């Protein structure tokens, strides 16, 4: 029997229940909180037709599509994902080029990150995160014997990442750039890149990030606003100051689901970038801890699946699983850090939870592939063919 048909008849023991339920918990909690955080904005906007359920309906559709895509991704053997990884990465690169073409790419708040298809917007940078995991894992698997070499192991990947980064910074999407670089570097490290080279690379990256931030007045202002948001609470510190107010109001158990004040046109992007702040206000410290615990469990199970695959000599599957863990972990950490005032304000959503079609579909697709890695591990451990 081929591996294409096998997943359809899987038993509960053939999938990681902790991985599956932690992901579903984040998706469902995200659905509830997107609705709660967007009601006021939806009712007060002509764009939404003054319908309070506008964002709930759209997010539900995105989630349904994402779950279907995730199930389809689970059916595909990892061997095929490895074969098409370079082509997917190339397709993502082309989409990053297309989004910058005038009259094709859509601009919102000064950022040109979307390609419009009628009422739906495609955000290529979200898909590129997934494609970066698949491609970096494939590259590292093919170059295992060259990982100690700067010229043969590191330079080709560095050139590719510089090209992708240049397109992302043109949008600009600095947050996606940081996440994709973290994915690529993390997978190279796990693949055995030379330790001395890795240390030098981290130093160079730190200097490069400082230059990128300092050379952009917009990013520089965000850094200053992050350092003391109350100095200009109605200007560059506006978002962070209201996020901190939301955290303060929530205290231990929150003010109650739906009772947030900050979402009433005070906190910008409450249903996307600052969803955690609304969770903190309505569900309190306990709610935030629950979200962090679910993300920690998801990332831990992703790395566990990766370690198991590597132990079974399935290098590509192992690096893919751990690359997914890096993606969810890094992006989740950045978003939470921004909401809590630990990191400068950055337009990066909370994975699996924030409103956004491209992000939800890409996240669900990644979960399907991650579950596939774990499924194939369990099949091999039972002596079954995959």
mmCIF file of C-alpha atoms in Angstrom:
data_model
loop_
_atom_site.group_PDB
_atom_site.id
_atom_site.type_symbol
_atom_site.label_atom_id
_atom_site.label_comp_id
_atom_site.label_asym_id
_atom_site.label_seq_id
_atom_site.Cartn_x
_atom_site.Cartn_y
_atom_site.Cartn_z
ATOM 1 C CA UNK A 1 0.000 0.000 0.000
ATOM 2 C CA UNK A 2 1.314 3.415 -0.903
ATOM 3 C CA UNK A 3 1.838 6.135 1.688
ATOM 4 C CA UNK A 4 -0.752 8.325 -0.053
ATOM 5 C CA UNK A 5 -3.597 6.095 1.103
ATOM 6 C CA UNK A 6 -2.268 5.110 4.512
ATOM 7 C CA UNK A 7 -3.076 8.319 6.524
ATOM 8 C CA UNK A 8 -6.778 8.031 5.725
ATOM 9 C CA UNK A 9 -7.027 4.972 7.996
ATOM 10 C CA UNK A 10 -4.810 6.154 10.811
ATOM 11 C CA UNK A 11 -5.558 5.278 14.402
ATOM 12 C CA UNK A 12 -5.260 7.661 17.390
ATOM 13 C CA UNK A 13 -1.925 6.067 18.361
ATOM 14 C CA UNK A 14 -0.437 7.069 15.008
ATOM 15 C CA UNK A 15 -0.460 10.808 15.719
ATOM 16 C CA UNK A 16 0.920 12.925 18.544
ATOM 17 C CA UNK A 17 -2.145 13.857 20.610
ATOM 18 C CA UNK A 18 -0.298 16.570 22.546
ATOM 19 C CA UNK A 19 0.875 18.211 19.321
ATOM 20 C CA UNK A 20 -2.555 18.002 17.728
ATOM 21 C CA UNK A 21 -4.555 19.286 20.703
ATOM 22 C CA UNK A 22 -2.162 22.106 21.557
ATOM 23 C CA UNK A 23 -2.444 23.347 17.964
ATOM 24 C CA UNK A 24 -6.231 23.006 17.899
ATOM 25 C CA UNK A 25 -6.444 24.749 21.263
ATOM 26 C CA UNK A 26 -4.542 27.751 19.909
ATOM 27 C CA UNK A 27 -6.640 27.841 16.726
ATOM 28 C CA UNK A 28 -9.962 27.711 18.580
ATOM 29 C CA UNK A 29 -8.923 30.195 21.269
ATOM 30 C CA UNK A 30 -7.707 32.467 18.480
ATOM 31 C CA UNK A 31 -11.107 32.267 16.782
ATOM 32 C CA UNK A 32 -12.888 33.308 19.981
ATOM 33 C CA UNK A 33 -10.484 36.141 20.740
ATOM 34 C CA UNK A 34 -10.449 37.480 17.164
ATOM 35 C CA UNK A 35 -14.225 37.820 17.416
ATOM 36 C CA UNK A 36 -14.063 39.442 20.836
ATOM 37 C CA UNK A 37 -11.329 41.895 19.843
ATOM 38 C CA UNK A 38 -12.897 42.916 16.522
ATOM 39 C CA UNK A 39 -16.565 43.485 17.381
ATOM 40 C CA UNK A 40 -16.283 47.215 18.052
ATOM 41 C CA UNK A 41 -14.145 47.906 14.992
ATOM 42 C CA UNK A 42 -16.440 45.862 12.745
ATOM 43 C CA UNK A 43 -19.558 47.652 14.008
ATOM 44 C CA UNK A 44 -17.998 51.073 13.531
ATOM 45 C CA UNK A 45 -16.569 50.636 10.044
ATOM 46 C CA UNK A 46 -18.298 51.238 6.735
ATOM 47 C CA UNK A 47 -15.786 48.855 5.133
ATOM 48 C CA UNK A 48 -17.317 45.949 7.069
ATOM 49 C CA UNK A 49 -20.888 47.107 6.487
ATOM 50 C CA UNK A 50 -21.186 47.762 10.233
ATOM 51 C CA UNK A 51 -21.532 44.000 10.803
ATOM 52 C CA UNK A 52 -20.210 42.934 14.191
ATOM 53 C CA UNK A 53 -19.495 39.395 12.967
ATOM 54 C CA UNK A 54 -17.545 40.482 9.858
ATOM 55 C CA UNK A 55 -14.111 39.384 11.106
ATOM 56 C CA UNK A 56 -15.527 36.281 12.818
ATOM 57 C CA UNK A 57 -17.041 35.054 9.559
ATOM 58 C CA UNK A 58 -13.904 35.736 7.536
ATOM 59 C CA UNK A 59 -11.628 34.173 10.153
ATOM 60 C CA UNK A 60 -13.898 31.115 10.334
ATOM 61 C CA UNK A 61 -13.664 30.715 6.559
ATOM 62 C CA UNK A 62 -9.883 31.120 6.670
ATOM 63 C CA UNK A 63 -9.686 28.553 9.460
ATOM 64 C CA UNK A 64 -11.886 26.067 7.587
ATOM 65 C CA UNK A 65 -9.770 26.452 4.440
ATOM 66 C CA UNK A 66 -6.606 26.142 6.514
ATOM 67 C CA UNK A 67 -7.769 22.918 8.162
ATOM 68 C CA UNK A 68 -8.652 21.404 4.770
ATOM 69 C CA UNK A 69 -5.253 22.418 3.385
ATOM 70 C CA UNK A 70 -3.591 21.026 6.505
ATOM 71 C CA UNK A 71 -5.307 17.652 6.066
ATOM 72 C CA UNK A 72 -4.230 17.624 2.408
ATOM 73 C CA UNK A 73 -0.649 18.470 3.380
ATOM 74 C CA UNK A 74 -0.699 15.566 5.847
ATOM 75 C CA UNK A 75 -1.475 13.163 2.996
ATOM 76 C CA UNK A 76 1.694 14.074 1.078
ATOM 77 C CA UNK A 77 4.810 11.962 1.828
ATOM 78 C CA UNK A 78 7.869 13.848 3.047
ATOM 79 C CA UNK A 79 9.854 12.558 0.074
ATOM 80 C CA UNK A 80 7.580 14.521 -2.240
ATOM 81 C CA UNK A 81 7.809 17.643 -0.047
ATOM 82 C CA UNK A 82 11.593 17.386 -0.316
ATOM 83 C CA UNK A 83 11.446 17.037 -4.096
ATOM 84 C CA UNK A 84 9.254 20.096 -4.601
ATOM 85 C CA UNK A 85 10.835 22.247 -1.850
ATOM 86 C CA UNK A 86 13.151 24.202 -4.238
ATOM 87 C CA UNK A 87 10.239 24.863 -6.592
ATOM 88 C CA UNK A 88 7.999 26.060 -3.781
ATOM 89 C CA UNK A 89 10.769 28.372 -2.607
ATOM 90 C CA UNK A 90 11.180 29.709 -6.146
ATOM 91 C CA UNK A 91 7.411 30.272 -6.382
ATOM 92 C CA UNK A 92 7.520 32.186 -3.092
ATOM 93 C CA UNK A 93 10.393 34.315 -4.399
ATOM 94 C CA UNK A 94 8.391 35.159 -7.532
ATOM 95 C CA UNK A 95 5.395 36.141 -5.396
ATOM 96 C CA UNK A 96 7.633 38.465 -3.348
ATOM 97 C CA UNK A 97 8.641 40.108 -6.640
ATOM 98 C CA UNK A 98 5.049 40.356 -7.877
ATOM 99 C CA UNK A 99 3.827 42.018 -4.665
ATOM 100 C CA UNK A 100 6.187 44.934 -5.366
ATOM 101 C CA UNK A 101 4.787 45.538 -8.877
ATOM 102 C CA UNK A 102 2.681 48.731 -8.975
ATOM 103 C CA UNK A 103 -1.082 48.205 -9.385
ATOM 104 C CA UNK A 104 -0.699 44.513 -8.459
ATOM 105 C CA UNK A 105 0.584 44.670 -4.901
ATOM 106 C CA UNK A 106 -1.807 46.273 -2.416
ATOM 107 C CA UNK A 107 -0.544 48.853 0.046
ATOM 108 C CA UNK A 108 -1.939 49.280 3.575
ATOM 109 C CA UNK A 109 -0.524 51.791 6.069
ATOM 110 C CA UNK A 110 2.517 52.382 3.884
ATOM 111 C CA UNK A 111 3.420 48.688 3.523
ATOM 112 C CA UNK A 112 2.995 46.877 0.202
ATOM 113 C CA UNK A 113 2.681 43.249 1.325
ATOM 114 C CA UNK A 114 -0.465 41.889 -0.314
ATOM 115 C CA UNK A 115 -1.644 40.682 -3.716
ATOM 116 C CA UNK A 116 -5.353 41.225 -4.214
ATOM 117 C CA UNK A 117 -7.682 38.546 -5.568
ATOM 118 C CA UNK A 118 -11.046 40.235 -5.346
ATOM 119 C CA UNK A 119 -12.131 40.294 -1.672
ATOM 120 C CA UNK A 120 -9.157 38.131 -0.630
ATOM 121 C CA UNK A 121 -5.581 39.325 -0.086
ATOM 122 C CA UNK A 122 -2.615 36.966 -0.400
ATOM 123 C CA UNK A 123 0.415 37.811 1.747
ATOM 124 C CA UNK A 124 3.419 36.074 0.130
ATOM 125 C CA UNK A 125 5.695 36.596 3.147
ATOM 126 C CA UNK A 126 3.490 34.240 5.217
ATOM 127 C CA UNK A 127 3.823 31.474 2.636
ATOM 128 C CA UNK A 128 7.533 32.195 2.337
ATOM 129 C CA UNK A 129 8.056 31.264 5.989
ATOM 130 C CA UNK A 130 6.751 27.767 5.257
ATOM 131 C CA UNK A 131 8.698 27.493 2.009
ATOM 132 C CA UNK A 132 11.858 28.649 3.807
ATOM 133 C CA UNK A 133 11.546 25.773 6.291
ATOM 134 C CA UNK A 134 11.092 23.200 3.521
ATOM 135 C CA UNK A 135 13.899 24.620 1.370
ATOM 136 C CA UNK A 136 16.425 25.165 4.182
ATOM 137 C CA UNK A 137 15.849 21.597 5.396
ATOM 138 C CA UNK A 138 16.326 20.242 1.875
ATOM 139 C CA UNK A 139 19.460 22.370 1.309
ATOM 140 C CA UNK A 140 21.011 21.293 4.602
ATOM 141 C CA UNK A 141 20.216 17.625 3.945
ATOM 142 C CA UNK A 142 21.933 17.802 0.554
ATOM 143 C CA UNK A 143 24.911 19.720 1.943
ATOM 144 C CA UNK A 144 25.541 17.729 5.136
ATOM 145 C CA UNK A 145 29.093 16.884 4.073
ATOM 146 C CA UNK A 146 29.804 20.577 3.344
ATOM 147 C CA UNK A 147 28.433 22.127 6.521
ATOM 148 C CA UNK A 148 31.935 22.802 7.840
ATOM 149 C CA UNK A 149 32.837 24.728 4.684
ATOM 150 C CA UNK A 150 32.152 28.466 4.490
ATOM 151 C CA UNK A 151 32.181 28.578 0.694
ATOM 152 C CA UNK A 152 30.234 25.398 -0.091
ATOM 153 C CA UNK A 153 27.988 25.167 2.956
ATOM 154 C CA UNK A 154 27.119 28.691 4.028
ATOM 155 C CA UNK A 155 27.607 31.076 1.093
ATOM 156 C CA UNK A 156 24.903 29.626 -1.230
ATOM 157 C CA UNK A 157 22.252 29.828 1.486
ATOM 158 C CA UNK A 158 23.444 33.289 2.526
ATOM 159 C CA UNK A 159 23.089 34.584 -1.043
ATOM 160 C CA UNK A 160 19.536 33.229 -1.275
ATOM 161 C CA UNK A 161 18.575 34.736 2.090
ATOM 162 C CA UNK A 162 20.050 38.131 1.129
ATOM 163 C CA UNK A 163 17.917 38.182 -2.032
ATOM 164 C CA UNK A 164 14.770 37.221 -0.109
ATOM 165 C CA UNK A 165 15.600 39.710 2.635
ATOM 166 C CA UNK A 166 16.063 42.522 0.119
ATOM 167 C CA UNK A 167 12.556 41.920 -1.250
ATOM 168 C CA UNK A 168 11.016 41.737 2.232
ATOM 169 C CA UNK A 169 12.684 44.986 3.274
ATOM 170 C CA UNK A 170 11.349 46.667 0.153
ATOM 171 C CA UNK A 171 7.744 45.983 1.215
ATOM 172 C CA UNK A 172 8.779 46.636 4.068
ATOM 173 C CA UNK A 173 8.251 43.565 6.269
ATOM 174 C CA UNK A 174 11.094 43.548 8.766
ATOM 175 C CA UNK A 175 9.293 41.088 11.053
ATOM 176 C CA UNK A 176 8.965 38.413 8.355
ATOM 177 C CA UNK A 177 12.612 39.021 7.421
ATOM 178 C CA UNK A 178 13.732 38.324 11.005
ATOM 179 C CA UNK A 179 11.622 35.144 11.236
ATOM 180 C CA UNK A 180 12.843 33.743 7.900
ATOM 181 C CA UNK A 181 16.481 34.476 8.729
ATOM 182 C CA UNK A 182 15.995 32.792 12.121
ATOM 183 C CA UNK A 183 14.528 29.725 10.383
ATOM 184 C CA UNK A 184 17.402 29.465 7.898
ATOM 185 C CA UNK A 185 20.154 30.012 10.470
ATOM 186 C CA UNK A 186 18.494 27.692 12.981
ATOM 187 C CA UNK A 187 18.237 24.833 10.474
ATOM 188 C CA UNK A 188 21.847 25.344 9.353
ATOM 189 C CA UNK A 189 22.911 25.184 13.010
ATOM 190 C CA UNK A 190 20.931 22.005 13.618
ATOM 191 C CA UNK A 191 22.424 20.573 10.425
ATOM 192 C CA UNK A 192 25.930 20.903 11.852
ATOM 193 C CA UNK A 193 27.326 24.174 10.533
ATOM 194 C CA UNK A 194 30.838 24.957 11.793
ATOM 195 C CA UNK A 195 30.591 26.348 15.360
ATOM 196 C CA UNK A 196 33.188 29.086 14.794
ATOM 197 C CA UNK A 197 31.487 30.133 11.567
ATOM 198 C CA UNK A 198 28.131 30.172 13.359
ATOM 199 C CA UNK A 199 29.490 32.442 16.097
ATOM 200 C CA UNK A 200 30.920 34.876 13.549
ATOM 201 C CA UNK A 201 27.631 34.748 11.656
ATOM 202 C CA UNK A 202 25.641 35.713 14.753
ATOM 203 C CA UNK A 203 27.957 38.670 15.351
ATOM 204 C CA UNK A 204 27.654 39.840 11.742
ATOM 205 C CA UNK A 205 23.858 39.484 11.888
ATOM 206 C CA UNK A 206 23.676 41.535 15.079
ATOM 207 C CA UNK A 207 25.691 44.346 13.470
ATOM 208 C CA UNK A 208 23.592 44.137 10.302
ATOM 209 C CA UNK A 209 20.333 44.405 12.260
ATOM 210 C CA UNK A 210 21.610 47.458 14.124
ATOM 211 C CA UNK A 211 22.557 49.092 10.804
ATOM 212 C CA UNK A 212 19.158 48.245 9.280
ATOM 213 C CA UNK A 213 17.338 49.755 12.242
ATOM 214 C CA UNK A 214 19.531 52.837 12.535
ATOM 215 C CA UNK A 215 19.444 53.576 8.793
ATOM 216 C CA UNK A 216 15.638 53.726 8.793
ATOM 217 C CA UNK A 217 14.015 56.709 10.569
ATOM 218 C CA UNK A 218 10.778 54.714 10.864
ATOM 219 C CA UNK A 219 12.453 51.786 12.658
ATOM 220 C CA UNK A 220 14.587 54.148 14.727
ATOM 221 C CA UNK A 221 11.470 55.928 15.994
ATOM 222 C CA UNK A 222 9.993 52.584 17.000
ATOM 223 C CA UNK A 223 13.083 51.809 19.064
ATOM 224 C CA UNK A 224 12.828 55.154 20.869
ATOM 225 C CA UNK A 225 9.111 54.604 21.449
ATOM 226 C CA UNK A 226 9.832 51.158 22.871
ATOM 227 C CA UNK A 227 12.418 52.473 25.330
ATOM 228 C CA UNK A 228 9.955 54.917 26.915
ATOM 229 C CA UNK A 229 6.408 54.631 25.504
ATOM 230 C CA UNK A 230 5.010 57.077 28.086
ATOM 231 C CA UNK A 231 7.242 59.910 26.877
ATOM 232 C CA UNK A 232 5.068 60.202 23.771
ATOM 233 C CA UNK A 233 2.022 58.140 24.668
ATOM 234 C CA UNK A 234 -0.089 59.770 21.925
ATOM 235 C CA UNK A 235 2.639 59.456 19.274
ATOM 236 C CA UNK A 236 5.315 56.837 18.735
ATOM 237 C CA UNK A 237 4.511 55.131 22.051
ATOM 238 C CA UNK A 238 0.761 54.918 21.437
ATOM 239 C CA UNK A 239 0.456 51.205 20.586
ATOM 240 C CA UNK A 240 2.741 49.977 23.338
ATOM 241 C CA UNK A 241 1.267 52.237 26.033
ATOM 242 C CA UNK A 242 -2.253 50.956 25.347
ATOM 243 C CA UNK A 243 -1.020 47.344 25.207
ATOM 244 C CA UNK A 244 0.539 47.823 28.645
ATOM 245 C CA UNK A 245 -2.677 49.394 29.944
ATOM 246 C CA UNK A 246 -4.548 46.290 28.720
ATOM 247 C CA UNK A 247 -2.125 44.014 30.577
ATOM 248 C CA UNK A 248 -2.489 46.126 33.713
ATOM 249 C CA UNK A 249 -6.280 46.088 33.623
ATOM 250 C CA UNK A 250 -6.384 42.296 33.229
ATOM 251 C CA UNK A 251 -4.601 41.558 36.508
ATOM 252 C CA UNK A 252 -4.858 37.869 37.493
ATOM 253 C CA UNK A 253 -8.123 36.656 35.937
ATOM 254 C CA UNK A 254 -9.080 39.444 33.540
ATOM 255 C CA UNK A 255 -12.121 41.689 33.265
ATOM 256 C CA UNK A 256 -14.134 38.981 31.524
ATOM 257 C CA UNK A 257 -14.523 37.732 27.951
ATOM 258 C CA UNK A 258 -15.807 40.556 25.753
ATOM 259 C CA UNK A 259 -15.336 43.240 28.420
ATOM 260 C CA UNK A 260 -12.092 44.761 27.127
ATOM 261 C CA UNK A 261 -11.993 48.553 26.976
ATOM 262 C CA UNK A 262 -8.765 48.859 25.023
ATOM 263 C CA UNK A 263 -10.266 47.150 21.975
ATOM 264 C CA UNK A 264 -12.812 49.996 21.729
ATOM 265 C CA UNK A 265 -10.717 51.966 19.193
ATOM 266 C CA UNK A 266 -7.875 52.581 21.663
ATOM 267 C CA UNK A 267 -5.561 49.683 20.818
ATOM 268 C CA UNK A 268 -4.676 49.583 17.083
ATOM 269 C CA UNK A 269 -4.650 46.196 15.324
ATOM 270 C CA UNK A 270 -6.280 44.522 18.325
ATOM 271 C CA UNK A 271 -7.337 41.471 16.274
ATOM 272 C CA UNK A 272 -3.950 40.981 14.588
ATOM 273 C CA UNK A 273 -0.667 42.249 16.062
ATOM 274 C CA UNK A 274 -1.993 42.985 19.580
ATOM 275 C CA UNK A 275 -4.352 40.076 20.101
ATOM 276 C CA UNK A 276 -2.380 38.951 23.173
ATOM 277 C CA UNK A 277 -3.010 42.314 24.843
ATOM 278 C CA UNK A 278 -6.771 41.769 24.524
ATOM 279 C CA UNK A 279 -6.345 38.240 25.892
ATOM 280 C CA UNK A 280 -4.418 39.718 28.831
ATOM 281 C CA UNK A 281 -7.157 42.263 29.542
ATOM 282 C CA UNK A 282 -10.088 39.871 29.217
ATOM 283 C CA UNK A 283 -8.571 36.609 30.528
ATOM 284 C CA UNK A 284 -5.818 38.043 32.699
ATOM 285 C CA UNK A 285 -2.462 36.595 33.698
ATOM 286 C CA UNK A 286 -3.970 33.103 33.720
ATOM 287 C CA UNK A 287 -5.105 33.440 30.100
ATOM 288 C CA UNK A 288 -1.702 34.683 28.941
ATOM 289 C CA UNK A 289 0.015 31.815 30.787
ATOM 290 C CA UNK A 290 -2.331 29.340 29.080
ATOM 291 C CA UNK A 291 -1.402 30.721 25.651
ATOM 292 C CA UNK A 292 2.320 30.586 26.469
ATOM 293 C CA UNK A 293 1.953 27.017 27.785
ATOM 294 C CA UNK A 294 0.194 25.875 24.603
ATOM 295 C CA UNK A 295 2.917 27.421 22.424
ATOM 296 C CA UNK A 296 5.639 25.880 24.608
ATOM 297 C CA UNK A 297 3.994 22.457 24.301
ATOM 298 C CA UNK A 298 3.616 22.828 20.525
ATOM 299 C CA UNK A 299 7.263 23.803 20.055
ATOM 300 C CA UNK A 300 8.472 21.065 22.414
ATOM 301 C CA UNK A 301 6.521 18.395 20.525
ATOM 302 C CA UNK A 302 7.835 19.712 17.193
ATOM 303 C CA UNK A 303 11.419 19.361 18.424
ATOM 304 C CA UNK A 304 10.616 15.921 19.886
ATOM 305 C CA UNK A 305 9.301 14.769 16.494
ATOM 306 C CA UNK A 306 12.436 16.189 14.876
ATOM 307 C CA UNK A 307 14.767 14.379 17.292
ATOM 308 C CA UNK A 308 12.898 11.115 16.700
ATOM 309 C CA UNK A 309 13.213 11.519 12.930
ATOM 310 C CA UNK A 310 16.949 12.190 13.209
ATOM 311 C CA UNK A 311 17.323 9.098 15.407
ATOM 312 C CA UNK A 312 15.644 7.122 12.614
ATOM 313 C CA UNK A 313 18.153 8.594 10.119
ATOM 314 C CA UNK A 314 15.471 10.720 8.465
ATOM 315 C CA UNK A 315 17.432 13.951 8.317
ATOM 316 C CA UNK A 316 15.046 15.921 6.124
ATOM 317 C CA UNK A 317 12.022 15.112 8.282
ATOM 318 C CA UNK A 318 13.940 15.944 11.434
ATOM 319 C CA UNK A 319 15.070 19.328 10.152
ATOM 320 C CA UNK A 320 11.594 20.158 8.832
ATOM 321 C CA UNK A 321 9.981 19.411 12.201
ATOM 322 C CA UNK A 322 12.550 21.410 14.137
ATOM 323 C CA UNK A 323 12.348 24.201 11.563
ATOM 324 C CA UNK A 324 8.588 24.402 12.189
ATOM 325 C CA UNK A 325 9.335 24.593 15.901
ATOM 326 C CA UNK A 326 11.774 27.451 15.301
ATOM 327 C CA UNK A 327 9.201 29.287 13.180
ATOM 328 C CA UNK A 328 6.350 29.066 15.703
ATOM 329 C CA UNK A 329 8.670 29.665 18.637
ATOM 330 C CA UNK A 330 10.482 32.711 17.238
ATOM 331 C CA UNK A 331 7.394 34.403 15.787
ATOM 332 C CA UNK A 332 5.341 33.699 18.901
ATOM 333 C CA UNK A 333 8.133 35.015 21.139
ATOM 334 C CA UNK A 334 8.499 38.220 19.104
ATOM 335 C CA UNK A 335 4.756 38.916 19.095
ATOM 336 C CA UNK A 336 4.442 38.256 22.822
ATOM 337 C CA UNK A 337 7.522 40.344 23.536
ATOM 338 C CA UNK A 338 6.084 43.265 21.565
ATOM 339 C CA UNK A 339 2.738 43.019 23.374
ATOM 340 C CA UNK A 340 4.448 42.953 26.774
ATOM 341 C CA UNK A 341 6.868 45.767 26.007
ATOM 342 C CA UNK A 342 9.921 43.491 26.030
ATOM 343 C CA UNK A 343 10.665 44.098 22.328
ATOM 344 C CA UNK A 344 10.174 47.072 19.975
ATOM 345 C CA UNK A 345 6.813 47.311 18.230
ATOM 346 C CA UNK A 346 6.795 45.217 15.067
ATOM 347 C CA UNK A 347 4.023 44.216 12.701
ATOM 348 C CA UNK A 348 4.118 40.473 13.339
ATOM 349 C CA UNK A 349 1.040 38.397 14.123
ATOM 350 C CA UNK A 350 0.611 35.695 16.756
ATOM 351 C CA UNK A 351 0.848 32.347 14.907
ATOM 352 C CA UNK A 352 -2.310 30.208 14.755
ATOM 353 C CA UNK A 353 -4.343 32.863 16.568
ATOM 354 C CA UNK A 354 -4.281 36.308 14.929
ATOM 355 C CA UNK A 355 -6.664 37.306 12.145
ATOM 356 C CA UNK A 356 -5.254 36.816 8.645
ATOM 357 C CA UNK A 357 -6.021 34.356 5.875
ATOM 358 C CA UNK A 358 -2.531 33.784 4.490
ATOM 359 C CA UNK A 359 -1.065 33.325 7.954
ATOM 360 C CA UNK A 360 -3.722 30.852 9.136
ATOM 361 C CA UNK A 361 -3.539 28.776 5.938
ATOM 362 C CA UNK A 362 0.279 28.675 6.029
ATOM 363 C CA UNK A 363 0.230 27.757 9.739
ATOM 364 C CA UNK A 364 -2.278 24.929 9.203
ATOM 365 C CA UNK A 365 -0.303 23.634 6.244
ATOM 366 C CA UNK A 366 2.825 23.620 8.412
ATOM 367 C CA UNK A 367 0.952 21.686 11.116
ATOM 368 C CA UNK A 368 -0.144 19.099 8.551
ATOM 369 C CA UNK A 369 3.462 18.562 7.448
ATOM 370 C CA UNK A 370 4.643 18.458 11.061
ATOM 371 C CA UNK A 371 2.067 15.773 11.898
ATOM 372 C CA UNK A 372 3.211 13.903 8.796
ATOM 373 C CA UNK A 373 6.769 13.836 10.126
ATOM 374 C CA UNK A 374 5.534 12.373 13.399
ATOM 375 C CA UNK A 375 3.253 9.912 11.579
ATOM 376 C CA UNK A 376 6.087 8.568 9.421
ATOM 377 C CA UNK A 377 8.283 8.257 12.515
ATOM 378 C CA UNK A 378 5.660 6.080 14.204
ATOM 379 C CA UNK A 379 5.172 3.961 11.083
ATOM 380 C CA UNK A 380 8.897 3.254 10.835
ATOM 381 C CA UNK A 381 9.104 2.412 14.535
ATOM 382 C CA UNK A 382 6.385 -0.186 13.995
ATOM 383 C CA UNK A 383 8.186 -1.546 10.951
ATOM 384 C CA UNK A 384 5.609 -0.242 8.478
ATOM 385 C CA UNK A 385 6.506 1.171 5.075
ATOM 386 C CA UNK A 386 5.931 4.895 4.440
#
